[in-house]
Amino acid sequence: MEITNSIKYVGVNDHDVDLFEGQYIVPNGMAYNSYVILDEKVAVMDTVDINFKDEWLANIADVLGDRKPDYLIVQHMEPDHSANIKNFLEVYPDATVVGNVKTFTMMDQFFQLDPAVKRLVVKNNETLELGNHVLTFVFAPMVHWPEVMVTYDSTDKVLFSADGFGKFGALDVDEDWDCEARRYYIGIVGKYGAQVQKLLKVAATLDIQIICPLHGPILTEDLGHYIEKYDIWSSYRPENEGVMIAYTSVYGNTKKAVERLAEQLKANGCPKVVVSDLARDDMAECVEDAFRYDRLVLATTTYNGDIFPFMKTFIDHLTERSYQNRTIAFVENGTWAATANRIMAKMFEKSKNITVAETSVTIKSALNEESCAAIDQLAKELCGK
Ligand code: FEO
């Protein structure tokens, strides 16, 4: 695949991965992107997952013909991109590895590289001339590891954005960008909004025509759309108006309450209602939806003096990703000691700018007149009525 006359795609598609980064289901696989820049000097941008060593090296050889790479630029040391550094150097021992101080610390931890390997240690904003192409390295710590840097090619106006603007899904599957990019971003980079904001401010000063991420498609058109999404996600602003109801239910009574609430929300004109069963639905998709909408209802049972485990995990996912700027409401079910609402509220104590709905719902075992009335009241409150 040709990105520009002198930038070629040499990445791979992975349809065998069971859980990306050990936890994310990827129904449409995963792409590990890598690029070659052909100039007076030749640079390879990042490697790929360890299982694709041969395919990746063959892709590089195809593009190079009888040339040899001068540089291997390492933007990110997470093994989905760095696993083949040593394998690359076995084939191309004369190539210089380019990274920053932190990159090389990690590289030595992972590979104990031969001291004879040629290293070019770059500083933030340092440039590397390949001939016609001039690359500028912009450090982007915690997007999403501390050593991450992105690379701007001012000649072809390409931003090599590391994990930024990446998504789940292999490149040979056509699917909506927003959905799987959002699930990827919130899950993997969501905690580091401030760092992404910083990077977006730098990006705004550059003339960018093409974005080449390490996962997902190369972005060549309507870049404003993707940048706007990143701005919304990284500033923790809700993306859409709507209510997400996340619940757990042991015998179906909490589920009945949630179904009633969903109906009442729709009856009161709520533009969008999303209902997720935390025990059965993809947790990363649930987390994504909680960040997507401006209102969230959490419904669960008291369990072992605490709350039901899937709900506990879900709230941990939210708070550790700096969940903020939303309205939340609580629904609890307990047969003899209904304390879930108090426990859930406490879990958000340190979260910024959270408005807790005045109405909370307590169910004693099963819905009755009183709890139904509370649900109807909550629906009205969440719809501003
Ligand atoms: Fe795609 Fe942070 O690795």
Short mmCIF file of C-alpha atoms and ligand atoms in Angstrom, two decimals:
data_model
loop_
_atom_site.label_atom_id
_atom_site.label_comp_id
_atom_site.label_asym_id
_atom_site.label_seq_id
_atom_site.Cartn_x
_atom_site.Cartn_y
_atom_site.Cartn_z
CA MET A 1 0.00 0.00 0.00
CA GLU A 2 1.32 3.41 -0.97
CA ILE A 3 0.70 6.30 1.43
CA THR A 4 2.63 8.83 -0.67
CA ASN A 5 5.21 8.40 -3.45
CA SER A 6 7.88 7.75 -0.86
CA ILE A 7 5.98 6.38 2.15
CA LYS A 8 4.86 2.75 1.96
CA TYR A 9 2.75 0.64 4.30
CA VAL A 10 4.43 -2.53 5.58
CA GLY A 11 2.13 -3.43 8.49
CA VAL A 12 0.14 -6.61 9.10
CA ASN A 13 -3.39 -7.74 10.00
CA ASP A 14 -3.94 -10.04 12.96
CA HIS A 15 -7.09 -12.18 12.95
CA ASP A 16 -5.75 -14.71 15.45
CA VAL A 17 -5.41 -12.49 18.52
CA ASP A 18 -7.79 -13.68 21.26
CA LEU A 19 -7.51 -10.66 23.58
CA PHE A 20 -5.68 -7.51 22.48
CA GLU A 21 -3.39 -6.25 25.24
CA GLY A 22 -4.58 -9.19 27.32
CA GLN A 23 -8.12 -7.90 27.83
CA TYR A 24 -9.91 -6.44 24.79
CA ILE A 25 -11.96 -8.63 22.48
CA VAL A 26 -11.36 -7.61 18.87
CA PRO A 27 -14.06 -9.27 16.73
CA ASN A 28 -12.55 -7.81 13.55
CA GLY A 29 -8.93 -8.46 14.50
CA MET A 30 -6.18 -5.91 14.87
CA ALA A 31 -3.74 -4.11 12.59
CA TYR A 32 -0.15 -3.44 13.60
CA ASN A 33 0.97 -0.68 11.29
CA SER A 34 4.51 -0.05 10.16
CA TYR A 35 5.80 2.22 7.42
CA VAL A 36 8.87 2.66 5.27
CA ILE A 37 10.06 6.11 4.15
CA LEU A 38 12.17 5.88 0.99
CA ASP A 39 14.59 8.76 0.52
CA GLU A 40 18.38 9.17 0.24
CA LYS A 41 18.24 7.42 3.61
CA VAL A 42 15.59 4.81 4.32
CA ALA A 43 13.65 4.77 7.58
CA VAL A 44 11.36 2.07 8.93
CA MET A 45 8.73 3.33 11.36
CA ASP A 46 8.20 0.81 14.20
CA THR A 47 7.95 -2.97 14.10
CA VAL A 48 4.89 -5.23 14.63
CA ASP A 49 3.62 -7.96 16.95
CA ILE A 50 5.97 -10.90 17.51
CA ASN A 51 3.71 -13.38 15.66
CA PHE A 52 4.14 -11.47 12.39
CA LYS A 53 7.92 -11.30 12.19
CA ASP A 54 8.25 -13.10 8.84
CA GLU A 55 5.34 -11.36 7.12
CA TRP A 56 6.58 -7.94 8.27
CA LEU A 57 10.19 -8.55 7.24
CA ALA A 58 8.94 -9.80 3.86
CA ASN A 59 6.83 -6.65 3.43
CA ILE A 60 9.89 -4.51 4.14
CA ALA A 61 12.07 -6.50 1.75
CA ASP A 62 9.43 -6.13 -0.99
CA VAL A 63 9.39 -2.36 -0.62
CA LEU A 64 13.16 -2.00 -0.32
CA GLY A 65 14.20 -4.10 -3.31
CA ASP A 66 17.96 -4.18 -3.09
CA ARG A 67 18.21 -1.25 -0.66
CA LYS A 68 18.85 -1.55 3.07
CA PRO A 69 17.20 0.52 5.81
CA ASP A 70 19.36 3.18 7.46
CA TYR A 71 17.07 3.77 10.45
CA LEU A 72 14.54 1.94 12.57
CA ILE A 73 12.50 4.64 14.31
CA VAL A 74 10.88 3.38 17.51
CA GLN A 75 7.98 5.57 18.57
CA HIS A 76 6.54 3.23 21.18
CA MET A 77 8.02 0.31 23.10
CA GLU A 78 4.82 -1.61 23.86
CA PRO A 79 5.45 -5.06 22.37
CA ASP A 80 2.61 -4.87 19.82
CA HIS A 81 4.99 -2.46 18.05
CA SER A 82 8.44 -3.20 19.39
CA ALA A 83 8.58 -6.99 19.58
CA ASN A 84 10.64 -7.39 16.40
CA ILE A 85 13.40 -4.85 17.05
CA LYS A 86 15.97 -7.54 17.71
CA ASN A 87 14.75 -9.65 14.78
CA PHE A 88 15.03 -6.60 12.51
CA LEU A 89 18.58 -5.97 13.65
CA GLU A 90 19.53 -9.57 12.92
CA VAL A 91 18.55 -8.98 9.28
CA TYR A 92 19.77 -5.36 9.09
CA PRO A 93 22.64 -5.09 11.61
CA ASP A 94 23.91 -1.83 10.10
CA ALA A 95 20.65 0.08 10.72
CA THR A 96 20.64 2.77 13.40
CA VAL A 97 17.88 2.54 15.97
CA VAL A 98 16.26 5.90 16.71
CA GLY A 99 14.56 6.57 20.04
CA ASN A 100 14.74 8.74 23.12
CA VAL A 101 16.40 8.04 26.45
CA LYS A 102 13.31 6.31 27.82
CA THR A 103 12.90 4.26 24.63
CA PHE A 104 16.38 2.82 25.00
CA THR A 105 15.94 2.09 28.71
CA MET A 106 12.90 0.00 27.87
CA MET A 107 14.59 -1.54 24.83
CA ASP A 108 17.45 -2.79 26.99
CA GLN A 109 14.95 -4.14 29.52
CA PHE A 110 13.08 -6.08 26.83
CA PHE A 111 16.01 -7.19 24.64
CA GLN A 112 19.39 -6.62 26.34
CA LEU A 113 20.58 -5.27 22.98
CA ASP A 114 24.14 -5.82 21.91
CA PRO A 115 26.15 -2.69 22.83
CA ALA A 116 27.40 -2.67 19.24
CA VAL A 117 23.92 -1.76 17.96
CA LYS A 118 23.97 1.77 16.56
CA ARG A 119 21.72 4.11 18.52
CA LEU A 120 20.57 7.62 17.81
CA VAL A 121 19.13 9.18 20.96
CA VAL A 122 16.87 12.09 20.07
CA LYS A 123 15.51 14.95 22.15
CA ASN A 124 12.05 16.45 22.01
CA ASN A 125 11.56 18.40 18.75
CA GLU A 126 14.85 17.16 17.33
CA THR A 127 14.87 16.60 13.58
CA LEU A 128 16.31 13.89 11.37
CA GLU A 129 16.95 14.53 7.68
CA LEU A 130 16.54 11.58 5.34
CA GLY A 131 17.34 13.68 2.24
CA ASN A 132 14.17 15.26 0.99
CA HIS A 133 12.18 14.26 4.07
CA VAL A 134 12.72 16.02 7.39
CA LEU A 135 11.31 14.22 10.41
CA THR A 136 10.58 16.00 13.69
CA PHE A 137 10.16 13.91 16.83
CA VAL A 138 7.56 15.24 19.25
CA PHE A 139 7.49 13.57 22.64
CA ALA A 140 4.01 12.45 23.70
CA PRO A 141 4.55 10.89 27.13
CA MET A 142 1.68 8.71 28.37
CA VAL A 143 -0.03 8.55 24.98
CA HIS A 144 0.12 5.90 26.06
CA TRP A 145 3.46 4.93 27.65
CA PRO A 146 6.08 7.37 28.97
CA GLU A 147 8.54 6.93 26.10
CA VAL A 148 6.04 7.57 23.30
CA MET A 149 6.95 10.07 20.63
CA VAL A 150 5.15 10.94 17.44
CA THR A 151 6.89 11.91 14.23
CA TYR A 152 6.02 14.71 11.83
CA ASP A 153 7.21 14.54 8.25
CA SER A 154 7.09 18.15 7.06
CA THR A 155 7.82 17.14 3.45
CA ASP A 156 4.75 14.97 2.86
CA LYS A 157 2.86 16.62 5.77
CA VAL A 158 2.32 13.29 7.48
CA LEU A 159 1.88 12.79 11.21
CA PHE A 160 2.99 9.37 12.40
CA SER A 161 0.82 9.40 15.49
CA ALA A 162 1.89 6.25 17.40
CA ASP A 163 -1.18 4.84 19.26
CA GLY A 164 -3.00 8.15 18.78
CA PHE A 165 -5.91 7.95 16.29
CA GLY A 166 -5.69 4.16 16.39
CA LYS A 167 -8.60 1.77 16.56
CA PHE A 168 -9.42 -1.89 17.03
CA GLY A 169 -9.95 -3.89 13.83
CA ALA A 170 -7.76 -5.17 11.03
CA LEU A 171 -7.40 -3.12 7.86
CA ASP A 172 -9.00 -5.78 5.65
CA VAL A 173 -12.34 -5.32 7.46
CA ASP A 174 -14.49 -2.32 6.64
CA GLU A 175 -16.18 -0.93 9.75
CA ASP A 176 -17.18 2.36 11.33
CA TRP A 177 -14.14 4.29 12.62
CA ASP A 178 -15.81 6.16 15.47
CA CYS A 179 -17.16 3.16 17.36
CA GLU A 180 -14.02 1.04 17.52
CA ALA A 181 -11.72 4.06 17.82
CA ARG A 182 -13.77 5.27 20.78
CA ARG A 183 -13.68 1.86 22.50
CA TYR A 184 -9.93 1.74 21.85
CA TYR A 185 -9.30 5.30 23.04
CA ILE A 186 -11.42 5.16 26.21
CA GLY A 187 -10.09 1.73 27.15
CA ILE A 188 -6.43 2.24 26.42
CA VAL A 189 -5.65 5.96 26.52
CA GLY A 190 -8.70 7.25 28.45
CA LYS A 191 -6.82 7.98 31.66
CA TYR A 192 -4.39 10.29 29.89
CA GLY A 193 -6.69 13.03 28.63
CA ALA A 194 -4.42 15.87 29.75
CA GLN A 195 -1.48 14.41 27.83
CA VAL A 196 -3.60 13.92 24.69
CA GLN A 197 -4.81 17.53 24.97
CA LYS A 198 -1.19 18.65 25.08
CA LEU A 199 -0.40 16.67 21.95
CA LEU A 200 -3.46 18.06 20.13
CA LYS A 201 -2.23 21.58 20.86
CA VAL A 202 1.10 20.78 19.18
CA ALA A 203 -0.69 19.07 16.28
CA ALA A 204 -2.79 22.22 15.75
CA THR A 205 0.40 24.11 14.88
CA LEU A 206 1.34 21.65 12.12
CA ASP A 207 0.06 21.34 8.56
CA ILE A 208 -1.14 17.72 8.64
CA GLN A 209 -2.57 16.13 5.49
CA ILE A 210 -2.26 12.47 6.47
CA ILE A 211 -2.29 10.69 9.83
CA CYS A 212 -0.47 7.36 10.01
CA PRO A 213 -1.34 5.65 13.32
CA LEU A 214 0.08 2.38 14.61
CA HIS A 215 -3.38 0.76 14.55
CA GLY A 216 -6.35 1.24 12.27
CA PRO A 217 -6.66 2.94 8.90
CA ILE A 218 -4.44 5.66 7.51
CA LEU A 219 -6.47 8.85 7.72
CA THR A 220 -6.34 10.98 4.60
CA GLU A 221 -9.63 12.88 4.45
CA ASP A 222 -11.80 14.92 6.80
CA LEU A 223 -9.06 14.98 9.45
CA GLY A 224 -11.06 17.57 11.39
CA HIS A 225 -13.59 14.85 12.25
CA TYR A 226 -11.01 12.62 13.91
CA ILE A 227 -9.30 15.51 15.67
CA GLU A 228 -12.63 16.75 17.01
CA LYS A 229 -13.43 13.29 18.39
CA TYR A 230 -10.04 13.18 20.11
CA ASP A 231 -10.63 16.64 21.54
CA ILE A 232 -14.02 15.58 22.98
CA TRP A 233 -12.74 12.30 24.39
CA SER A 234 -9.56 13.71 25.90
CA SER A 235 -11.32 16.65 27.52
CA TYR A 236 -13.89 14.29 29.11
CA ARG A 237 -16.81 16.12 27.52
CA PRO A 238 -19.86 13.93 26.84
CA GLU A 239 -20.09 13.20 23.15
CA ASN A 240 -23.85 12.66 22.91
CA GLU A 241 -26.96 13.42 24.92
CA GLY A 242 -28.44 10.26 26.32
CA VAL A 243 -28.72 7.93 29.27
CA MET A 244 -26.69 4.80 29.71
CA ILE A 245 -28.15 2.32 32.19
CA ALA A 246 -25.54 -0.18 33.38
CA TYR A 247 -26.88 -2.96 35.55
CA THR A 248 -26.31 -6.32 37.13
CA SER A 249 -29.18 -8.59 38.04
CA VAL A 250 -29.06 -11.92 39.87
CA TYR A 251 -32.65 -13.19 39.51
CA GLY A 252 -34.11 -10.66 37.09
CA ASN A 253 -35.73 -8.23 39.53
CA THR A 254 -33.13 -5.48 39.08
CA LYS A 255 -33.39 -6.09 35.34
CA LYS A 256 -37.17 -5.49 35.49
CA ALA A 257 -36.51 -2.19 37.26
CA VAL A 258 -34.02 -1.21 34.56
CA GLU A 259 -36.49 -2.10 31.80
CA ARG A 260 -39.12 0.07 33.44
CA LEU A 261 -36.67 2.93 33.77
CA ALA A 262 -35.67 2.63 30.08
CA GLU A 263 -39.32 2.77 29.03
CA GLN A 264 -40.00 5.76 31.24
CA LEU A 265 -36.94 7.61 29.95
CA LYS A 266 -38.14 7.11 26.38
CA ALA A 267 -41.67 8.16 27.34
CA ASN A 268 -40.20 11.35 28.79
CA GLY A 269 -38.43 12.13 25.54
CA CYS A 270 -34.86 11.03 26.30
CA PRO A 271 -33.06 11.16 22.91
CA LYS A 272 -31.10 7.96 23.47
CA VAL A 273 -31.23 5.18 26.06
CA VAL A 274 -28.58 2.45 26.12
CA VAL A 275 -28.99 -0.53 28.47
CA SER A 276 -26.05 -2.82 29.29
CA ASP A 277 -25.88 -5.99 31.36
CA LEU A 278 -22.43 -5.75 32.91
CA ALA A 279 -22.18 -9.50 33.47
CA ARG A 280 -22.86 -10.36 29.83
CA ASP A 281 -21.93 -7.42 27.62
CA ASP A 282 -18.38 -6.50 26.60
CA MET A 283 -17.00 -4.49 29.53
CA ALA A 284 -14.94 -2.23 27.23
CA GLU A 285 -18.07 -1.40 25.20
CA CYS A 286 -19.91 -0.58 28.45
CA VAL A 287 -17.08 1.70 29.59
CA GLU A 288 -17.09 3.36 26.17
CA ASP A 289 -20.83 4.08 26.41
CA ALA A 290 -20.52 5.51 29.92
CA PHE A 291 -18.04 8.06 28.55
CA ARG A 292 -20.07 8.67 25.41
CA TYR A 293 -23.32 9.85 27.05
CA ASP A 294 -23.96 12.65 29.50
CA ARG A 295 -26.07 10.67 31.99
CA LEU A 296 -25.42 7.31 33.64
CA VAL A 297 -27.64 5.12 35.82
CA LEU A 298 -26.02 2.35 37.85
CA ALA A 299 -28.28 -0.43 39.10
CA THR A 300 -27.00 -3.28 41.21
CA THR A 301 -27.49 -5.48 44.24
CA THR A 302 -25.86 -5.61 47.62
CA TYR A 303 -23.49 -8.58 47.61
CA ASN A 304 -21.21 -9.91 50.35
CA GLY A 305 -21.57 -6.61 52.18
CA ASP A 306 -20.42 -4.82 49.03
CA ILE A 307 -21.85 -4.50 45.51
CA PHE A 308 -22.12 -7.12 42.78
CA PRO A 309 -18.62 -7.79 41.37
CA PHE A 310 -19.25 -6.76 37.74
CA MET A 311 -20.57 -3.39 38.91
CA LYS A 312 -17.58 -2.90 41.17
CA THR A 313 -15.23 -3.62 38.28
CA PHE A 314 -17.20 -1.31 36.00
CA ILE A 315 -17.03 1.64 38.40
CA ASP A 316 -13.30 1.01 38.89
CA HIS A 317 -12.85 1.16 35.11
CA LEU A 318 -14.62 4.52 35.07
CA THR A 319 -12.90 6.18 38.01
CA GLU A 320 -9.40 5.03 37.03
CA ARG A 321 -10.02 6.66 33.62
CA SER A 322 -10.93 9.97 35.29
CA TYR A 323 -14.68 9.74 34.64
CA GLN A 324 -16.10 13.24 35.17
CA ASN A 325 -18.49 15.94 33.93
CA ARG A 326 -21.59 13.73 34.00
CA THR A 327 -24.84 13.19 35.90
CA ILE A 328 -25.18 9.83 37.61
CA ALA A 329 -28.04 8.09 39.41
CA PHE A 330 -28.24 4.97 41.54
CA VAL A 331 -30.66 2.06 41.78
CA GLU A 332 -30.09 -0.59 44.44
CA ASN A 333 -31.69 -3.90 45.24
CA GLY A 334 -31.31 -5.67 48.58
CA THR A 335 -33.44 -8.25 50.31
CA TRP A 336 -32.23 -7.54 53.84
CA ALA A 337 -29.53 -4.86 53.70
CA ALA A 338 -29.78 -2.53 50.71
CA THR A 339 -26.56 -0.53 50.89
CA ALA A 340 -25.41 -0.55 47.25
CA ASN A 341 -26.33 3.08 46.53
CA ARG A 342 -24.17 4.35 49.38
CA ILE A 343 -21.26 2.14 48.34
CA MET A 344 -21.50 3.19 44.67
CA ALA A 345 -21.70 6.88 45.58
CA LYS A 346 -18.59 6.53 47.72
CA MET A 347 -16.68 5.06 44.78
CA PHE A 348 -17.17 8.35 42.89
CA GLU A 349 -16.12 10.56 45.82
CA LYS A 350 -12.88 11.65 44.15
CA SER A 351 -14.39 12.09 40.66
CA LYS A 352 -14.59 15.65 39.36
CA ASN A 353 -17.78 17.48 38.44
CA ILE A 354 -20.21 14.63 39.03
CA THR A 355 -23.84 15.58 39.65
CA VAL A 356 -25.73 12.91 41.56
CA ALA A 357 -29.46 12.76 40.81
CA GLU A 358 -31.66 13.75 43.74
CA THR A 359 -33.85 10.71 43.18
CA SER A 360 -32.38 7.35 44.09
CA VAL A 361 -34.22 4.06 43.94
CA THR A 362 -34.24 1.29 46.52
CA ILE A 363 -35.84 -2.04 45.64
CA LYS A 364 -36.52 -4.56 48.38
CA SER A 365 -36.24 -7.90 46.53
CA ALA A 366 -38.76 -7.06 43.79
CA LEU A 367 -40.51 -4.02 42.36
CA ASN A 368 -43.51 -2.70 44.28
CA GLU A 369 -45.64 0.41 44.05
CA GLU A 370 -43.16 2.54 45.98
CA SER A 371 -40.09 1.53 43.97
CA CYS A 372 -41.99 1.86 40.68
CA ALA A 373 -42.93 5.40 41.65
CA ALA A 374 -39.30 6.16 42.48
CA ILE A 375 -38.22 4.84 39.06
CA ASP A 376 -40.80 6.98 37.30
CA GLN A 377 -39.62 9.99 39.30
CA LEU A 378 -35.98 9.28 38.42
CA ALA A 379 -36.87 9.10 34.71
CA LYS A 380 -38.55 12.50 34.96
CA GLU A 381 -35.59 14.01 36.80
CA LEU A 382 -33.07 12.66 34.27
CA CYS A 383 -35.16 14.13 31.46
CA GLY A 384 -35.34 17.52 33.16
CA LYS A 385 -39.05 17.26 33.95
FE1 FEO B 1 -0.45 -0.18 20.37
FE2 FEO B 1 0.35 1.20 23.35
O1 FEO B 1 0.45 -0.06 21.98
#
